[in-house]
Amino acid sequence: MNAAVAQIISEAPIVSVQNVSRSFQNTEGGEINALSDVSFDLQPGEIVALLGPSGCGKSTLLNIIAGLQPADQGVVTVDGLHVTPRQMPTLGYVFQEDRLFPWRTALRNITFSLEAGSMPRAERDARAKKVLDLMDLTGFAKAFPHQLSGGMRSRVALARSLVLDPPILLMDEPFGRLDAQTRSQMHGEVLRLKQLLGMSIIFVTHDVDEAAVLADRVIVLEPRPGRIKRIQPISLPRPRSSSDREVIDYIRELKQLVG
Ligand code: ADP
Ligand code: MG
């Protein structure tokens, strides 16, 4: 392959969001402009954070990228595939609440993701066990969600998304309910797993420190109408800490933008 072709291929985005708009009716019959003309892309192997206050359309945007909701206008492609609710891409999705089934064990919560296909049960179990090992949950296959700590539940939710071996992971404020120390451990986990598995990540947060510690680029959104205020690259090596001097500079700048 010549260098120019390699360059073009390496620059093809894995997710492309072009001019996406979406509105909802409120209960009084008025219109809520959840997203207005939003465009950005995600390069292979990149971590992009979507940062903004509650109500600026972050979850709506993830749902449109996953094909769970249609856009009113605009186009989303994932790996070149035009996404619609009838054509959903393969990706992992960690929701804002962990959405674990309380009546299923950790192992059965993870195999759930594989049950829709034709994979034999033995293989489903083997794959789920492998991901449990990867997440340091080896002894907890038979534990129910109420028997797990907050951090462990987060790991099970992450494992459930990763068992599909997705090229892309969407994460919607996944660690919002954890204490600061556990949350910081989970940031380390996300970076370790990304290094190991090579997926690209869109990480939604309203927490400026979290965005600055994790992301290659931070997309700052503003509400009503939900739109992009700034795309801020963070060109610092990892691992980062929110007490590093250079990270603090970015945090200060992002805080001003978020207001
Ligand atoms: P965020 O995740 O940034 O908090 P959301 O994407 O959840 O924001 O919501 C953006 C806006 O769209 C909010 O004003 C919210 O109330 C509204 N909204 C989202 N989903 C619906 C829906 N299904 N019906 C009506 N309004 C909605
Ligand atoms: Mg949300």
PDB file of N, CA and C in Angstrom, residues 99-105 109 143-146 153:
ATOM      1  N   ARG A  99     -28.526  -0.594  34.345  1.00  0.00           N
ATOM      2  CA  ARG A  99     -29.511  -1.458  33.684  1.00  0.00           C
ATOM      3  C   ARG A  99     -29.194  -2.949  33.811  1.00  0.00           C
ATOM      4  N   LEU A 100     -28.579  -3.345  34.928  1.00  0.00           N
ATOM      5  CA  LEU A 100     -28.365  -4.777  35.154  1.00  0.00           C
ATOM      6  C   LEU A 100     -29.700  -5.396  35.578  1.00  0.00           C
ATOM      7  N   PHE A 101     -29.927  -6.644  35.165  1.00  0.00           N
ATOM      8  CA  PHE A 101     -31.142  -7.352  35.604  1.00  0.00           C
ATOM      9  C   PHE A 101     -30.906  -7.876  37.013  1.00  0.00           C
ATOM     10  N   PRO A 102     -31.734  -7.437  37.993  1.00  0.00           N
ATOM     11  CA  PRO A 102     -31.479  -7.849  39.380  1.00  0.00           C
ATOM     12  C   PRO A 102     -31.659  -9.350  39.594  1.00  0.00           C
ATOM     13  N   TRP A 103     -32.455  -9.983  38.732  1.00  0.00           N
ATOM     14  CA  TRP A 103     -32.734 -11.417  38.916  1.00  0.00           C
ATOM     15  C   TRP A 103     -31.727 -12.316  38.185  1.00  0.00           C
ATOM     16  N   ARG A 104     -30.754 -11.692  37.542  1.00  0.00           N
ATOM     17  CA  ARG A 104     -29.725 -12.484  36.851  1.00  0.00           C
ATOM     18  C   ARG A 104     -28.371 -12.321  37.546  1.00  0.00           C
ATOM     19  N   THR A 105     -27.587 -13.390  37.525  1.00  0.00           N
ATOM     20  CA  THR A 105     -26.225 -13.304  38.074  1.00  0.00           C
ATOM     21  C   THR A 105     -25.362 -12.426  37.166  1.00  0.00           C
ATOM     22  N   ASN A 109     -26.039 -11.753  33.321  1.00  0.00           N
ATOM     23  CA  ASN A 109     -26.216 -10.393  32.795  1.00  0.00           C
ATOM     24  C   ASN A 109     -25.331 -10.195  31.567  1.00  0.00           C
ATOM     25  N   ALA A 143     -22.583 -14.044  41.441  1.00  0.00           N
ATOM     26  CA  ALA A 143     -23.138 -13.015  42.333  1.00  0.00           C
ATOM     27  C   ALA A 143     -24.273 -12.271  41.628  1.00  0.00           C
ATOM     28  N   PHE A 144     -25.290 -11.888  42.408  1.00  0.00           N
ATOM     29  CA  PHE A 144     -26.363 -11.057  41.868  1.00  0.00           C
ATOM     30  C   PHE A 144     -25.982  -9.578  42.047  1.00  0.00           C
ATOM     31  N   PRO A 145     -26.560  -8.693  41.219  1.00  0.00           N
ATOM     32  CA  PRO A 145     -26.185  -7.272  41.301  1.00  0.00           C
ATOM     33  C   PRO A 145     -26.218  -6.687  42.721  1.00  0.00           C
ATOM     34  N   HIS A 146     -27.240  -7.079  43.542  1.00  0.00           N
ATOM     35  CA  HIS A 146     -27.319  -6.466  44.886  1.00  0.00           C
ATOM     36  C   HIS A 146     -26.177  -6.915  45.790  1.00  0.00           C
ATOM     37  N   ARG A 153     -20.437  -3.348  39.998  1.00  0.00           N
ATOM     38  CA  ARG A 153     -21.591  -3.255  39.075  1.00  0.00           C
ATOM     39  C   ARG A 153     -21.194  -2.537  37.788  1.00  0.00           C
TER      40      ARG A 153
END
